[in-house]
Amino acid sequence: MNRHMAIGIVTVLLLAGCSTTINQVLDAGGATQLQKRSYESRTFDTGNRETVLRGVVTTLQDMGFVIDRTDLALGVVSATKLDQHQTRITVSVHNKGTDQVLVRANAEFDITPIDDPRPYQLFFTALEKTLFLTAHTGE
Amino acid sequence: MKKPLLLLISTSLLTGCVALPVAGVATLAEGAAHHYLGSSHKTQVSDKKKTDEPATPVAVAPAKLDKATQEALMESAFTVTPQLLQLRSMETRRYDGIQEPRLLGACADLLQDLGYNIENTDTTVGVLSASKEADATDRREQIGNFFNKLFRRPQKAMSKDQTIHVSIVLKPVNGSDGQPLAGSYIARVSFQRVLRKTDGSEVKETLREPKLYQEFYQRLSKAIFLEGRTA
């Protein structure tokens, strides 16, 4: 009886372990996808994706980030800032129709994803200044 | 009597398993940080750091920040301070009469000369990023610890090794009409490093010594000159 119970417990433990890993890999944080997209994204009234991507690079450098990777074809910039702590950010730049560009940023601070809207707000305000364009919220 | 005991143990074990997904975000993000650092050697160091956390001399231990402090630090990471503007002028130089591929090529050659591994290049945007592992032992720290030992004072953690990250971005200079000027570029180089100490702790910092940037650009000018001669 005891042996059966022990096997049962081990099985339950193993299964619980499996679901934990899946949760960790696919966890999207506390906020819903829609909430996150609203504060992580802005649109700019320009058809020139390259100018916006270069603007993102300049803005991140001004904030003290080191650019890790850029890809104009995919429209992706990733950068890291080491200043006591490690902040990593990935910004994607996509065309939205012919006369708008959608910019989406997501960042993590040390081991925590940044889900506070304020840092993103600061980033987009600085990007507006670099591009001399006004950012619009909403996708 | 045995059954309740077994049940108690299993319940406590299961409670631990259920609690893990709550910490899931943190664990996932930590994995990503390891990915950024790349090699397995560095992963080991980071793991070591995790276990040695209480002994760390770093000003703020990442895992032990309260929410308000963390939010304030997150905000400050995205704020352009006067110090950063000063850093920008140190990091930037203008080059005229040169084409982008040649300038970027000279940068890549120089980084290789300095022992860096090129990690990413994007010739369309004009970006180069590279890193290197380097020794970080400091003679002054060793001498300091020698005297600490002599006077029976506690030993201090010493610098051991480091990973230095560098990125170079070239930007075309715009003329008064807003169009890029042919053959004129602004180069901007930034250096950061993760310094590992003998007690397993890490110091993450941006390098701000003006001399470092001056010397880098002196060498870049030489590399451009050399490339012009050999081409």
Coordinates of C-alpha atoms in Angstrom, one line a residue, chain B:
Chain B
M1 CA 0.4 6.5 11.7
K2 CA 2.7 6.2 8.6
K3 CA 0.0 7.4 6.2
P4 CA -0.7 10.8 7.7
L5 CA 3.1 11.4 7.8
L6 CA 3.5 10.5 4.1
L7 CA 0.5 12.7 3.2
L8 CA 2.0 15.6 5.1
I9 CA 5.3 15.2 3.3
S10 CA 3.7 14.9 -0.1
T11 CA 1.5 18.0 0.6
S12 CA 4.5 20.1 1.5
L13 CA 6.3 18.9 -1.6
L14 CA 3.4 19.7 -3.8
T15 CA 3.0 23.1 -2.3
G16 CA 6.5 23.9 -3.3
C17 CA 5.7 22.8 -6.9
V18 CA 2.6 25.0 -7.1
A19 CA 4.6 28.0 -5.8
L20 CA 7.1 27.7 -8.6
P21 CA 4.9 28.9 -11.5
V22 CA 4.4 32.2 -9.5
A23 CA 8.1 32.8 -9.7
G24 CA 8.0 31.7 -13.4
V25 CA 8.4 35.2 -14.9
A26 CA 11.6 35.7 -13.0
T27 CA 13.0 32.4 -13.9
L28 CA 12.2 32.8 -17.6
A29 CA 13.8 36.3 -17.7
E30 CA 16.9 35.0 -15.9
G31 CA 17.2 32.4 -18.7
A32 CA 17.1 35.2 -21.2
A33 CA 19.8 37.0 -19.4
H34 CA 22.0 33.9 -19.5
H35 CA 21.3 33.7 -23.2
Y36 CA 22.6 37.2 -23.7
L37 CA 25.8 36.3 -21.9
G38 CA 26.1 33.4 -24.3
S39 CA 28.8 30.8 -23.4
S40 CA 28.4 28.1 -20.8
H41 CA 31.4 29.4 -18.9
K42 CA 29.5 32.6 -18.2
T43 CA 26.4 30.8 -17.3
Q44 CA 28.3 28.9 -14.6
V45 CA 29.6 32.2 -13.3
S46 CA 26.1 33.6 -13.1
D47 CA 24.8 30.4 -11.3
K48 CA 27.7 30.7 -8.9
K49 CA 26.7 34.3 -8.3
K50 CA 23.2 33.3 -7.5
T51 CA 24.3 31.0 -4.7
D52 CA 26.9 33.4 -3.4
E53 CA 24.4 36.3 -3.4
P54 CA 24.7 37.3 0.3
A55 CA 28.4 37.9 0.0
T56 CA 28.1 40.3 -2.9
P57 CA 29.7 43.7 -2.5
V58 CA 27.6 45.2 -5.3
A59 CA 25.6 48.3 -4.2
V60 CA 22.2 46.8 -4.8
A61 CA 21.5 43.1 -5.0
P62 CA 19.0 42.5 -7.9
A63 CA 16.9 39.9 -6.2
K64 CA 16.3 41.8 -3.0
L65 CA 14.8 45.1 -4.3
D66 CA 11.4 46.2 -3.1
K67 CA 8.9 47.1 -5.8
A68 CA 9.1 50.9 -5.4
T69 CA 12.9 50.9 -5.6
Q70 CA 12.8 48.6 -8.6
E71 CA 10.3 50.8 -10.4
A72 CA 12.4 53.9 -9.7
L73 CA 15.5 52.2 -11.1
M74 CA 13.6 51.0 -14.2
E75 CA 12.5 54.6 -14.8
S76 CA 16.1 55.9 -14.4
A77 CA 17.3 53.3 -16.9
F78 CA 15.2 55.2 -19.5
T79 CA 16.0 58.7 -18.5
V80 CA 18.5 60.8 -20.4
T81 CA 20.6 62.5 -17.8
P82 CA 23.2 65.3 -18.3
Q83 CA 25.9 62.7 -17.6
L84 CA 24.6 60.7 -20.5
L85 CA 24.8 63.7 -22.8
Q86 CA 28.4 64.2 -21.7
L87 CA 29.0 60.6 -22.5
R88 CA 27.5 61.1 -25.9
S89 CA 30.0 63.8 -26.8
M90 CA 32.9 61.5 -25.7
E91 CA 31.5 58.6 -27.7
T92 CA 31.0 60.5 -31.0
R93 CA 33.4 61.5 -33.8
R94 CA 32.7 62.9 -37.3
Y95 CA 34.4 61.4 -40.3
D96 CA 34.4 63.2 -43.7
G97 CA 35.5 62.0 -47.2
I98 CA 35.0 58.3 -46.5
Q99 CA 32.3 55.8 -47.6
E100 CA 30.3 53.8 -45.1
P101 CA 31.6 50.3 -46.0
R102 CA 35.2 51.5 -45.7
L103 CA 34.6 53.1 -42.3
L104 CA 32.7 50.1 -41.0
G105 CA 35.4 47.8 -42.3
A106 CA 38.1 49.8 -40.5
C107 CA 36.0 49.6 -37.3
A108 CA 35.7 45.8 -37.7
D109 CA 39.5 45.4 -38.4
L110 CA 40.3 47.5 -35.3
L111 CA 38.0 45.5 -33.1
Q112 CA 39.6 42.3 -34.3
D113 CA 43.1 43.9 -33.6
L114 CA 41.9 44.5 -30.1
G115 CA 40.9 40.9 -29.6
Y116 CA 37.1 41.3 -29.9
N117 CA 34.8 38.8 -31.5
I118 CA 32.3 40.4 -33.9
E119 CA 28.8 39.3 -32.8
N120 CA 26.6 41.2 -35.2
T121 CA 27.0 43.4 -38.2
D122 CA 24.3 45.3 -40.1
T123 CA 25.7 47.2 -43.1
T124 CA 22.4 48.7 -44.1
V125 CA 22.0 50.5 -40.7
G126 CA 25.7 50.8 -40.1
V127 CA 25.9 48.8 -36.8
L128 CA 28.7 46.6 -35.4
S129 CA 28.7 44.9 -32.1
A130 CA 31.4 42.8 -30.5
S131 CA 32.6 41.4 -27.2
K132 CA 35.6 39.9 -25.6
E133 CA 36.5 38.0 -22.4
A134 CA 39.5 39.6 -20.7
D135 CA 41.6 39.3 -17.5
A136 CA 40.6 41.9 -14.9
T137 CA 43.2 41.4 -12.2
D138 CA 44.2 44.6 -10.6
R139 CA 47.6 45.0 -9.1
R140 CA 46.4 47.8 -6.7
E141 CA 43.7 45.4 -5.3
Q142 CA 46.3 42.7 -4.8
I143 CA 48.6 45.1 -2.9
G144 CA 45.7 46.3 -0.8
N145 CA 44.9 42.7 0.2
F146 CA 48.5 42.0 0.9
F147 CA 48.5 44.8 3.5
N148 CA 45.1 43.6 4.7
K149 CA 46.6 40.2 5.4
L150 CA 49.7 41.8 7.0
F151 CA 47.6 43.8 9.4
R152 CA 45.0 41.0 9.9
R153 CA 42.2 43.0 8.3
P154 CA 39.5 41.2 6.3
Q155 CA 40.3 40.4 2.7
K156 CA 38.4 42.2 0.0
A157 CA 36.9 40.6 -3.1
M158 CA 39.3 41.3 -6.0
S159 CA 38.5 41.7 -9.7
K160 CA 39.0 38.4 -11.6
D161 CA 37.8 38.5 -15.2
Q162 CA 35.4 40.5 -17.4
T163 CA 33.3 40.5 -20.5
I164 CA 33.5 43.7 -22.4
H165 CA 30.7 44.7 -24.8
V166 CA 31.2 47.3 -27.5
S167 CA 28.9 48.7 -30.2
I168 CA 29.7 51.0 -33.1
V169 CA 27.0 52.9 -34.9
L170 CA 27.5 55.0 -38.1
K171 CA 25.0 57.6 -38.9
P172 CA 25.0 59.7 -42.1
V173 CA 25.4 63.5 -41.5
N174 CA 22.4 65.4 -42.8
G175 CA 23.0 68.6 -44.8
S176 CA 21.0 71.8 -44.3
D177 CA 18.4 70.5 -46.8
G178 CA 17.8 67.5 -44.5
Q179 CA 19.3 65.1 -47.0
P180 CA 22.4 62.9 -46.1
L181 CA 25.7 64.4 -47.1
A182 CA 27.8 62.0 -49.3
G183 CA 30.9 60.7 -47.5
S184 CA 30.1 62.2 -44.1
Y185 CA 29.4 60.0 -41.1
I186 CA 29.1 60.3 -37.4
A187 CA 30.6 57.3 -35.6
R188 CA 29.5 56.5 -32.1
V189 CA 31.1 53.8 -30.0
S190 CA 30.0 52.6 -26.5
F191 CA 31.7 50.3 -24.1
Q192 CA 30.2 48.4 -21.2
R193 CA 31.4 45.5 -19.1
V194 CA 30.5 42.8 -16.6
L195 CA 33.3 42.5 -14.1
R196 CA 33.5 39.3 -12.1
K197 CA 35.1 39.2 -8.7
T198 CA 36.8 36.5 -6.7
D199 CA 33.7 36.1 -4.4
G200 CA 31.5 35.3 -7.4
S201 CA 29.8 38.7 -7.5
E202 CA 29.4 40.8 -10.7
V203 CA 29.7 44.5 -11.3
K204 CA 27.8 45.8 -14.4
E205 CA 28.9 49.1 -15.7
T206 CA 29.3 51.5 -18.6
L207 CA 32.9 52.6 -19.2
R208 CA 33.1 56.4 -18.9
E209 CA 36.8 57.2 -19.0
P210 CA 37.3 60.0 -21.6
K211 CA 40.8 58.6 -22.3
L212 CA 39.4 55.2 -23.4
Y213 CA 37.3 56.9 -26.1
Q214 CA 40.1 59.2 -27.2
E215 CA 42.5 56.3 -27.6
F216 CA 39.9 54.3 -29.5
Y217 CA 39.3 57.0 -32.0
Q218 CA 43.1 57.6 -32.4
R219 CA 43.5 54.0 -33.3
L220 CA 40.4 54.1 -35.6
S221 CA 42.0 57.0 -37.5
K222 CA 45.2 54.9 -37.8
A223 CA 43.2 51.9 -39.0
I224 CA 41.4 54.0 -41.7
F225 CA 44.8 55.4 -42.8
L226 CA 46.3 51.9 -42.9
E227 CA 43.3 50.5 -44.8
G228 CA 43.6 53.3 -47.3
R229 CA 47.2 52.5 -47.8
T230 CA 46.7 48.7 -48.3
A231 CA 43.6 49.0 -50.4

